[in-house]
Coordinates of C-alpha atoms in Angstrom, one line a residue:
X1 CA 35.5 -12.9 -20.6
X2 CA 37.8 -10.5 -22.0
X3 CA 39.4 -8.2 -19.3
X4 CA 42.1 -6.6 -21.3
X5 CA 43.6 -3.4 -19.6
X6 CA 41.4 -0.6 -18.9
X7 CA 42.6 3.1 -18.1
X8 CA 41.1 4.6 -15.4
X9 CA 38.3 6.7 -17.0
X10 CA 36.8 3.6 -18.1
X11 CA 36.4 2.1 -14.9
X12 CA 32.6 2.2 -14.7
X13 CA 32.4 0.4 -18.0
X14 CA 34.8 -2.0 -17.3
X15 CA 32.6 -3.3 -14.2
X16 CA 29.8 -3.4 -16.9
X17 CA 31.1 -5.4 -19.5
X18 CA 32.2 -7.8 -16.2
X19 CA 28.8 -8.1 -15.7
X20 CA 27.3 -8.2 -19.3
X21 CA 30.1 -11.1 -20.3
X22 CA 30.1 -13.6 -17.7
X23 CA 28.7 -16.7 -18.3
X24 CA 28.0 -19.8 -15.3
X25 CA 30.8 -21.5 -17.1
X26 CA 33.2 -18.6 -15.7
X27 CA 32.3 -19.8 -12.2
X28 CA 34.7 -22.3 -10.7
X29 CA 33.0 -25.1 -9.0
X30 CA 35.2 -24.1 -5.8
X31 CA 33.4 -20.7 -6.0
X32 CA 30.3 -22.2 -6.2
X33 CA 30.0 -24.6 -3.5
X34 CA 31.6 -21.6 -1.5
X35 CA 28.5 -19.2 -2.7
X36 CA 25.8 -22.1 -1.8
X37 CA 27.3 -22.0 2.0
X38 CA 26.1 -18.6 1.7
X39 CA 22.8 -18.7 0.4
X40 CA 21.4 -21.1 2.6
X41 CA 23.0 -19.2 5.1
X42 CA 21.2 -15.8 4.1
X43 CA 17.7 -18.0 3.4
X44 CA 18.6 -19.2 7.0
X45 CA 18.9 -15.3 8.2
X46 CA 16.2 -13.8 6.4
X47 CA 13.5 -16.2 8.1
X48 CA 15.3 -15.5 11.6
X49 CA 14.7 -11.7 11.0
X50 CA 11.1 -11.9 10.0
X51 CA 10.3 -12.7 13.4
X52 CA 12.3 -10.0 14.8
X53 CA 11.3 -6.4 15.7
X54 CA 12.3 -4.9 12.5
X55 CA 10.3 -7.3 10.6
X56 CA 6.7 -7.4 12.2
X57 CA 7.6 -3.2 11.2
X58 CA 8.7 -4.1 7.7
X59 CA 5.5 -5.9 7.1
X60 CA 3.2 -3.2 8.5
X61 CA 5.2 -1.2 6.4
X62 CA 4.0 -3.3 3.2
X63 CA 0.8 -3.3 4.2
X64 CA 0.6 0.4 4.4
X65 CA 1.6 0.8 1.1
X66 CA -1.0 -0.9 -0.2
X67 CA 0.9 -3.1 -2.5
X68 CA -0.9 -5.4 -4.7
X69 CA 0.6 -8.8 -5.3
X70 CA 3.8 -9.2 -7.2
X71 CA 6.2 -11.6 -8.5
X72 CA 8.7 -11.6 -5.8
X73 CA 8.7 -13.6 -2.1
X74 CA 8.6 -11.7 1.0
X75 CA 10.8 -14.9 2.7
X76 CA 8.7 -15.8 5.7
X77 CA 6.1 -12.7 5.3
X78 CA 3.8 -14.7 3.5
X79 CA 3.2 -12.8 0.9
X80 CA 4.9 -12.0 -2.9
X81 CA 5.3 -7.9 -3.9
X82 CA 7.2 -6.0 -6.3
X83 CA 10.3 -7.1 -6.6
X84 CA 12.2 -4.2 -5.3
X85 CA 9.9 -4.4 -2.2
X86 CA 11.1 -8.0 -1.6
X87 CA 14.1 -7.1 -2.0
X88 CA 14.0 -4.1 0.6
X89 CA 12.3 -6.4 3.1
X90 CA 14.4 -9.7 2.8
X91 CA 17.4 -7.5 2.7
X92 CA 16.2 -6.1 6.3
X93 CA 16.0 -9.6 7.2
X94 CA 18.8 -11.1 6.3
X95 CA 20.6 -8.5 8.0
X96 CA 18.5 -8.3 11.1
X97 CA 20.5 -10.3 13.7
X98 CA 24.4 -8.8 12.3
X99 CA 24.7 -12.7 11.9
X100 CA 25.2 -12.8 7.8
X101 CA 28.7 -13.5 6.0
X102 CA 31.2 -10.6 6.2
X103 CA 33.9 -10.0 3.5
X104 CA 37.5 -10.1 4.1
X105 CA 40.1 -7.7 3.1
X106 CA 43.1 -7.7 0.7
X107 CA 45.3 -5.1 2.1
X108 CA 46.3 -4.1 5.4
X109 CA 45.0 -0.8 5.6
X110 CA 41.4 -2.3 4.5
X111 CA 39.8 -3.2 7.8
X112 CA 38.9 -6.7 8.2
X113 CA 35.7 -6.8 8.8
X114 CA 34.9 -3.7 7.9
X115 CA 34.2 -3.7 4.4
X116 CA 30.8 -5.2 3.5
X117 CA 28.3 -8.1 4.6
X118 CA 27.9 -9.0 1.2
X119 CA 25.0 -10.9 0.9
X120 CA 22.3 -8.8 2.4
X121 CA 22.3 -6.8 -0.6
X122 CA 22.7 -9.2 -2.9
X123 CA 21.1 -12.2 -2.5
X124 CA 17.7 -10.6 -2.1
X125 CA 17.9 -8.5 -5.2
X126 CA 19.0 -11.9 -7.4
X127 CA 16.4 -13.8 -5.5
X128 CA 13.6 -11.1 -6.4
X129 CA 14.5 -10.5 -10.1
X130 CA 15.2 -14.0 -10.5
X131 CA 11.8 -14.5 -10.1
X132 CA 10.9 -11.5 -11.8
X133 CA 11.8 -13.0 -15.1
X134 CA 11.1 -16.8 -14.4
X135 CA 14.9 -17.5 -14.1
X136 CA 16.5 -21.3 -13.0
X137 CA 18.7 -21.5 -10.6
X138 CA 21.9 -21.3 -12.4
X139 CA 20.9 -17.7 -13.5
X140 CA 19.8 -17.1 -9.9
X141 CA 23.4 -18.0 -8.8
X142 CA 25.6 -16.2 -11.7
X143 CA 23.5 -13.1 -10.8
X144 CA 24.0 -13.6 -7.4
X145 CA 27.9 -13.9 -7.4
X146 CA 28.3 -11.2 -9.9
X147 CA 26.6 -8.7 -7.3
X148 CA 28.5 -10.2 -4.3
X149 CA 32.1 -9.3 -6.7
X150 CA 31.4 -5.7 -7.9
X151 CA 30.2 -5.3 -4.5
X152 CA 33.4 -6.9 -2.7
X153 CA 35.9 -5.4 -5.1
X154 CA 34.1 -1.7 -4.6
X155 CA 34.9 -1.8 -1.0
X156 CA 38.4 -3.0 -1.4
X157 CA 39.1 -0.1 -3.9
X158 CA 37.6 2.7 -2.2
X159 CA 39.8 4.9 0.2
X160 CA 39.4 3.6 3.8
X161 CA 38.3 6.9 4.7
X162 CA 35.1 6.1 3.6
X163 CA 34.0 3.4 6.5
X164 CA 36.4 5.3 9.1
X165 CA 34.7 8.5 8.8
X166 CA 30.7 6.7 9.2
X167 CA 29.6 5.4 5.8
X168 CA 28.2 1.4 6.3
X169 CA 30.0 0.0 3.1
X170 CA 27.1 -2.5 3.2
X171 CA 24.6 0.2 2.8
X172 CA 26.6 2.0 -0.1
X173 CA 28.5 -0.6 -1.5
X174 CA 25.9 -3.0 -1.4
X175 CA 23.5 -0.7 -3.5
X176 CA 25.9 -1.4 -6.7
X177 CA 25.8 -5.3 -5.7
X178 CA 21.9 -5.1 -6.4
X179 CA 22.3 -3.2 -9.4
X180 CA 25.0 -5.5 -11.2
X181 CA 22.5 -8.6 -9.7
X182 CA 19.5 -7.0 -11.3
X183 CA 21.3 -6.0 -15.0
X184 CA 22.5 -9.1 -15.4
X185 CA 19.0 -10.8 -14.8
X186 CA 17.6 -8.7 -17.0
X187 CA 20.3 -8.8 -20.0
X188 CA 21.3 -5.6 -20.5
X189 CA 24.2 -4.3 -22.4
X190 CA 26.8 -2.8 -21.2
X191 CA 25.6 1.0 -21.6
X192 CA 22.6 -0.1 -20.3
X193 CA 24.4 -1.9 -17.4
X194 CA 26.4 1.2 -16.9
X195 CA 23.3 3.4 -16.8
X196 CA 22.0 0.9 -13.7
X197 CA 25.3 1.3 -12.0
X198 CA 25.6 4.8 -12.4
X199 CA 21.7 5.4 -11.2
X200 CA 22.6 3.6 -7.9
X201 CA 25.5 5.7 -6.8
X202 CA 23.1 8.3 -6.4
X203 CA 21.2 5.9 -4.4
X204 CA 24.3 5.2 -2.4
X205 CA 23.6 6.2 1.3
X206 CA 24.4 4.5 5.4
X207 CA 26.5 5.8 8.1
X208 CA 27.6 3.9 11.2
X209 CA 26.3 6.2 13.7
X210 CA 23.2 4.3 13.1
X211 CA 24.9 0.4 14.5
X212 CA 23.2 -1.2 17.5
X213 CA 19.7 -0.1 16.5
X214 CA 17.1 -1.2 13.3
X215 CA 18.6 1.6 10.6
X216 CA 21.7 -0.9 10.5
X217 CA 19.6 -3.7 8.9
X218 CA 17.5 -0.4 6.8
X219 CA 20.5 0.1 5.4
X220 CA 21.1 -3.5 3.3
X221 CA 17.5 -3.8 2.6
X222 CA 17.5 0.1 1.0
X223 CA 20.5 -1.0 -0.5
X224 CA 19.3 -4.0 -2.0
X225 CA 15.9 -1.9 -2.9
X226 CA 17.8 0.7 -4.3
X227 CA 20.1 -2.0 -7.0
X228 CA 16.6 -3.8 -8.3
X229 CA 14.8 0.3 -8.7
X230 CA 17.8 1.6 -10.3
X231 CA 17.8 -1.6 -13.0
X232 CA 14.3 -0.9 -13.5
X233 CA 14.5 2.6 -14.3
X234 CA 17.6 1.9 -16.7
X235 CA 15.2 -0.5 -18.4
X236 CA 13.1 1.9 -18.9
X237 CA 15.3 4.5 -20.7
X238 CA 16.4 6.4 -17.6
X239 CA 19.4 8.7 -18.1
X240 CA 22.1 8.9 -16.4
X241 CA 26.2 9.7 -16.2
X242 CA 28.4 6.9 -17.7
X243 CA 31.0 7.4 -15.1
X244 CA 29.8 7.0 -12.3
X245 CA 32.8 4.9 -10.1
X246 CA 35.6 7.0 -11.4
X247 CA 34.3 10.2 -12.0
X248 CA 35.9 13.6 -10.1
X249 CA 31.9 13.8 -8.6
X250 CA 31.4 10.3 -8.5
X251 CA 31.6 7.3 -6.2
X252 CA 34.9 7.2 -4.8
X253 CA 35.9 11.0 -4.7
X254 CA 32.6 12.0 -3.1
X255 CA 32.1 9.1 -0.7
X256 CA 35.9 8.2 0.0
X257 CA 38.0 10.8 -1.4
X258 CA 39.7 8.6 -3.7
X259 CA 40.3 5.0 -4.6
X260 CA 42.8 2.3 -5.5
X261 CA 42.7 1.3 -9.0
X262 CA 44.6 -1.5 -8.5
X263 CA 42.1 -3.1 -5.8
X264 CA 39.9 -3.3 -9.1
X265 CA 40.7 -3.0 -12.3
X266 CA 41.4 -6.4 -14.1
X267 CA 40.5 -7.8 -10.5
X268 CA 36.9 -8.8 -11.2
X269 CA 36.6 -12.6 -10.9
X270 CA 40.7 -12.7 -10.8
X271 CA 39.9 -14.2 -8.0
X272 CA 36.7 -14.5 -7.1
X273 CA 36.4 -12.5 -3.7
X274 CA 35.2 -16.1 -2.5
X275 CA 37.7 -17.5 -3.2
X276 CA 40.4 -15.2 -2.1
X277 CA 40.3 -13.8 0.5
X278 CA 37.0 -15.6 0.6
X279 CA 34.2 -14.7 3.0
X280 CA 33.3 -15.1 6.7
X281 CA 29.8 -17.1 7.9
X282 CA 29.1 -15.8 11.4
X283 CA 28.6 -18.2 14.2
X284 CA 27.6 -16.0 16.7
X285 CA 24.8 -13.2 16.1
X286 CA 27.3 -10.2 16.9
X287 CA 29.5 -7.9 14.9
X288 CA 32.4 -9.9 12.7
X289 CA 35.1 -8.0 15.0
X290 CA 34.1 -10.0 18.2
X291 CA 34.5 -13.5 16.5
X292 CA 37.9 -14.1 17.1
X293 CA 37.5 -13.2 20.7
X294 CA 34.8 -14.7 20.7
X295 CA 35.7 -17.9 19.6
X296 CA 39.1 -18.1 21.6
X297 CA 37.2 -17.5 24.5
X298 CA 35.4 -20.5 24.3
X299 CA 38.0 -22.5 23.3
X300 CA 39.6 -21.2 26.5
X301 CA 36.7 -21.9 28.7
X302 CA 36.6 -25.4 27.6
X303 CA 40.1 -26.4 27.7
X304 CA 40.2 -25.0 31.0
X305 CA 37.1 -25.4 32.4
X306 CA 36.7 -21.9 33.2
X307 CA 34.0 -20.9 35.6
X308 CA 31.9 -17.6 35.7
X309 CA 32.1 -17.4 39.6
X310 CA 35.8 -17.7 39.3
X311 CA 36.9 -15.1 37.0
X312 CA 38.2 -12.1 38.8
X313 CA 39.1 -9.3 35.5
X314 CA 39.6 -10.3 32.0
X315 CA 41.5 -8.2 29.1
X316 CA 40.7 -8.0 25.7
X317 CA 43.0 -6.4 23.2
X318 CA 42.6 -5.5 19.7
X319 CA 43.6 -2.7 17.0
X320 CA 42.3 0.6 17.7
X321 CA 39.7 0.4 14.4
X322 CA 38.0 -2.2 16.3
X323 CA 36.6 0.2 19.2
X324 CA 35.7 2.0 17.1
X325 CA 32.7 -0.4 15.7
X326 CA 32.3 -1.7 18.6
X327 CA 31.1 0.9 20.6
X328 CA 28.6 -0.1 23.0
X329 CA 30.6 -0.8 26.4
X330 CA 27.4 -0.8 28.6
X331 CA 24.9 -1.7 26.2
X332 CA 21.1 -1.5 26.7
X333 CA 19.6 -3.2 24.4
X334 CA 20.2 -6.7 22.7
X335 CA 21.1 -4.4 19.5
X336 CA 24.0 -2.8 21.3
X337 CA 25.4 -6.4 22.5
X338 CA 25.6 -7.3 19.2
X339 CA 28.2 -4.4 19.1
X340 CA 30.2 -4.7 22.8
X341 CA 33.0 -7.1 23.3
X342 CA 32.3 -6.9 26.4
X343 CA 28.6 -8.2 26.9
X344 CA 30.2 -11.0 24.3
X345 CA 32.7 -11.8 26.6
X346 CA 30.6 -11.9 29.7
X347 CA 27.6 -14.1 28.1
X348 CA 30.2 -16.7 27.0
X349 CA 31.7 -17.0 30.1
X350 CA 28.2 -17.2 32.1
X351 CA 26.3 -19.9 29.5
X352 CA 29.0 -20.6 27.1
X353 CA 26.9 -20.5 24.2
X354 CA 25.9 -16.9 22.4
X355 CA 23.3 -17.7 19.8
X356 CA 20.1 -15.8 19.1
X357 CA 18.8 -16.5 22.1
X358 CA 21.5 -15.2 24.3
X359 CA 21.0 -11.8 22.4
X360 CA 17.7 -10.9 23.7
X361 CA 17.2 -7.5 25.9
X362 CA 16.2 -9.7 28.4
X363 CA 19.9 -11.5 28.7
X364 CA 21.1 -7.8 28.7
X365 CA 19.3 -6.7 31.5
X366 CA 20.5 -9.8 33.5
X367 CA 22.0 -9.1 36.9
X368 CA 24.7 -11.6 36.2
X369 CA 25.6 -10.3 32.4
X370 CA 26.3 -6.3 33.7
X371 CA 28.2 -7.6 37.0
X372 CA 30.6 -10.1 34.3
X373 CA 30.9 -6.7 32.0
X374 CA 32.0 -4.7 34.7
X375 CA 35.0 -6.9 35.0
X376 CA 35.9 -6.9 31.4
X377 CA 38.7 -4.4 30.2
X378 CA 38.3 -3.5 26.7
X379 CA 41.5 -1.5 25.1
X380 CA 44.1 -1.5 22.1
X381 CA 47.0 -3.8 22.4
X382 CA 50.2 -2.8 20.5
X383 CA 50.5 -5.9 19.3
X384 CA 47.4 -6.3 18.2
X385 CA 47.8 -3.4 16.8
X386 CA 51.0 -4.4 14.9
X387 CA 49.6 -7.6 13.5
X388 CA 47.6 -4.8 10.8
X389 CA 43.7 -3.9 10.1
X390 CA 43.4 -6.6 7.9
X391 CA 43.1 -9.0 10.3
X392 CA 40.7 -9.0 13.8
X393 CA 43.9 -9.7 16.4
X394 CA 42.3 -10.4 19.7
X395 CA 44.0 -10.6 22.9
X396 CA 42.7 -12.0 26.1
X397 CA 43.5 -12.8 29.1
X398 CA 41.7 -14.2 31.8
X399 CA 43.1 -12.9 35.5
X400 CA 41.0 -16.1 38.3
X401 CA 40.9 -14.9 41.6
X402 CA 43.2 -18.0 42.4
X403 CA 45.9 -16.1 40.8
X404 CA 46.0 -17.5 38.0
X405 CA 46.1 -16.2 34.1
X406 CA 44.7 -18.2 31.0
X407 CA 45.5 -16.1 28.1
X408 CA 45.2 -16.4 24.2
X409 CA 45.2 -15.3 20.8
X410 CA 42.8 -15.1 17.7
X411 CA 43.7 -13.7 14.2
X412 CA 40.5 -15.0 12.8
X413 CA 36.8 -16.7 14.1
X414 CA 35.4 -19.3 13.2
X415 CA 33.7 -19.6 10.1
X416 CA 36.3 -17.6 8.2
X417 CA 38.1 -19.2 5.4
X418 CA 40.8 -19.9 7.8
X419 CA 39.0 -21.6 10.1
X420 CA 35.6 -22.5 7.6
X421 CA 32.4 -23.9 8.2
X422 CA 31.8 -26.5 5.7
X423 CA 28.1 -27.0 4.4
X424 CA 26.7 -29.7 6.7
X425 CA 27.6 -26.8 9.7
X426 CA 26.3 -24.1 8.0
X427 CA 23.1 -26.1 7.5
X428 CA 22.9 -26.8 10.9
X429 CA 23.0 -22.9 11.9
X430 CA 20.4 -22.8 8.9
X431 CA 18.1 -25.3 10.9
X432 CA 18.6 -23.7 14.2
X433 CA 17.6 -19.9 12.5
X434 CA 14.4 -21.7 10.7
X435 CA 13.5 -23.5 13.9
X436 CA 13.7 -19.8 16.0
X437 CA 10.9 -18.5 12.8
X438 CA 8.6 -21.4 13.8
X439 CA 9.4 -23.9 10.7
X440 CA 8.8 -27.2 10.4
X441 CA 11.7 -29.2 10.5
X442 CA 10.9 -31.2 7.9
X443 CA 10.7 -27.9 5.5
X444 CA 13.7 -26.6 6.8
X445 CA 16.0 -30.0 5.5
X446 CA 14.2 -29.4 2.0
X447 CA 15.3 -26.1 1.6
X448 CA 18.8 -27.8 2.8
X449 CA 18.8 -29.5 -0.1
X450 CA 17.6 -27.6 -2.9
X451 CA 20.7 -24.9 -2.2
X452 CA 22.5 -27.7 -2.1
X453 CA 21.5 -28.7 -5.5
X454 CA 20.5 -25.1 -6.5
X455 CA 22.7 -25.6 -10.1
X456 CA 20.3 -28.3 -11.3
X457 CA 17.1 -26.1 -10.6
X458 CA 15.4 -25.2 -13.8
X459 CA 12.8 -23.1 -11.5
X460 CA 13.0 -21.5 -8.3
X461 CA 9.3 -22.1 -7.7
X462 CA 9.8 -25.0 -5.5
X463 CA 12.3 -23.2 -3.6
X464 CA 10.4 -19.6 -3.0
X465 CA 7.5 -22.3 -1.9
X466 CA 9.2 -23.3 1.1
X467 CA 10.5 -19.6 1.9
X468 CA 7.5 -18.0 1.4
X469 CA 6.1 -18.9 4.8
X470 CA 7.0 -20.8 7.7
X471 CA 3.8 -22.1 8.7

């Protein structure tokens, strides 16, 4: 790859001729054992979020457009379609739960966690061109990471006013992650590249007012729907600005008012974005800003034994950019837990697990679950907020009515690269989100093993297969 230095005004087609010139070989073996953790992980996801809600609603969807057959798997809707209608409805999927990977961030004023989920976007997108054009699994991958790194160095570069003031990096961010996935599947140049980069920024739409009900999840699969269109349409001739990115009109003026061009220029793939800062798998089906909190609690409830009937008020601290995603103190519905420290801190301490089915609306409606919320204080901590955005401080402590206080501190969850799940535990969250969609075990430890061997596929066919359904 030649990534000599670019000025500013070519910053659009320096992200192109990133995408055009990378080869498999450019791929460390570190990044892509890191990237299969992920995959399975979003395979896992999308087959959990067919069987929610949102995806009975995407199918009907399908099936009111009349779509005739097509080249691309609908994972777990038993059916193939166009490929940017896959994409739209895997997308949707893998995002259903807030339980897929999150991106970390580089500098402190960047907030952890609040950057992108970035493969919602782009693993469908690979996944549907991929099979668009009859590609192995190798190509599948490369196109896979390339969108996951213009998508995760986007977000880095762009001025955190964009997330702060309500646009879902996933949903706009993510839309150029599908795009660069898509171009490079379908071997373009670089103007032609630049043409499908530039034709999803205008696609480029989500704002956060939407978290806690089905538009969040919308927004990857549009996203990811949005990348695979725009491809096609450059294919096809379609016009459009060659500055896109760095333009006064473009990206990062209009949607952030400006952007770092340090965060990205001769940044691509120096490092990978796996490998550093790397990227977070979610344990728990909630927003990335409860995991640490999440996961010191229960460290704290079994060290300590830690009863439900025992606890008399508990404090959580954090920076103030964490309220402000997680905004759902009373929540309603299972959506809104996914985005309330406090019904995350109250369901750990009553069952001591918080999987996908301890984030039902029937857990929130639980007597027990709004009496433990009531006794949780949610707030901003100086220290916490001190520490800097960039990481997910947590404070708790946990007041007993025999006087006692059991406090403790998170910087990061588990499942981030500081505290990493390796593949045999992401499997076994894989087995546990195929098992909730009604697969056969035996299926599910297939799949296992064709990610885990996904390099040495010459065909995805066998792969898409065992997706496809999970009957």
């Amino acid at each position: 790859m030649d990534q000599n230095h670019q000025e500013p005004a070519e910053l659009t087609r320096y992200v192109a001729s990133f995408v055009v010139d990378t080869t498999f070989d450019d791929l460390s073996g570190e990044v892509i054992e890191l990237g299969k953790k992920s995959i399975l992980d979003g395979f896992g996801l999308a087959l959990s979020g067919s069987v929610a809600k949102s995806g009975e609603l995407v199918r009907q969807h399908l099936n009111d457009l009349g779509l005739a057959d097509g080249a691309a798997t609908v994972i777990g809707g038993g059916r193939k379609v166009a490929p940017r209608f896959a994409a739209f409805a895997n997308g949707v999927g893998i995002h259903a739960d807030d339980y897929d990977d999150t991106q970390l961030a580089v500098a402190k004023d960047r907030v952890y966690g609040l950057l992108t989920h970035p493969t919602a976007p782009a693993l469908p997108a690979a996944l549907a061109v991929a099979e668009l054009i009859k590609g192995s699994g190798k190509d599948f991958m490369l196109a896979y990471h390339l969108g996951v790194e213009v998508e995760c160095k986007i977000a880095e570069a762009i001025a955190p006013r964009h997330y702060q003031t309500g646009f879902h990096a996933t949903a706009t961010c993510g839309t150029f992650a599908a795009a660069a996935a898509s171009a490079k599947l379908m071997g373009f140049d670089v103007p032609t590249t630049q043409r499908a980069l530039s034709i999803a920024g205008s696609q480029s739409a989500g704002l956060r007012e939407n978290f806690g009900t089905m538009t969040k999840p919308f927004h990857a699969g549009r996203s990811s729907e949005s990348g695979v269109a725009a491809a096609q349409f450059a294919s096809l001739g379609w016009t459009a600005a060659a500055r896109i990115l760095e333009a006064p009109r473009g990206f990062f003026s209009a949607a952030g008012g400006g952007y770092d061009p340090n965060a990205i220029f001769n940044k691509l793939g120096a490092p990978w974005t796996f490998a550093n800062p790397g990227v977070s798998i979610k344990p728990h089906p909630s927003g990335s800003l409860t995991h640490p909190g999440m996961t010191e609690m229960l460290r704290l409830i079994k060290e300590h034994d830690i009863r439900a009937e025992d606890v008399e008020r508990v404090r959580v601290g954090t920076n103030s950019n964490m309220p402000n995603a997680l905004i759902h103190h009373r929540p309603k519905d299972e959506l809104q837990a996914k985005f309330s420290m406090e019904f995350c801190m109250a369901i750990l301490l009553l069952d001591r697990r918080a999987g996908l089915n301890e984030f039902t609306d029937a857990a929130v409606e639980r007597d027990d679950v709004k009496a433990m919320i009531e006794k949780v204080d949610f707030v901003i901590d100086d220290e916490a907020e001190a520490a800097g955005y960039h990481l997910m401080t947590t404070l708790i402590d946990i007041h007993l009515k025999d006087g006692r206080t059991i406090s403790g501190r998170a910087d990061f969850g588990k499942g981030s690269p500081a505290f990493p799940m390796n593949y045999d535990e992401v499997a076994g969250k894989f087995r546990e989100n195929a098992e909730f969609a009604g697969m056969a075990r035996s299926r599910a430890e297939e799949i296992v093993e064709l990610v885990r061997g996904l390099e040495n596929l010459t065909s995805l066919d066998g792969l898409t297969a065992r997706l496809i359904s999970v009957g």
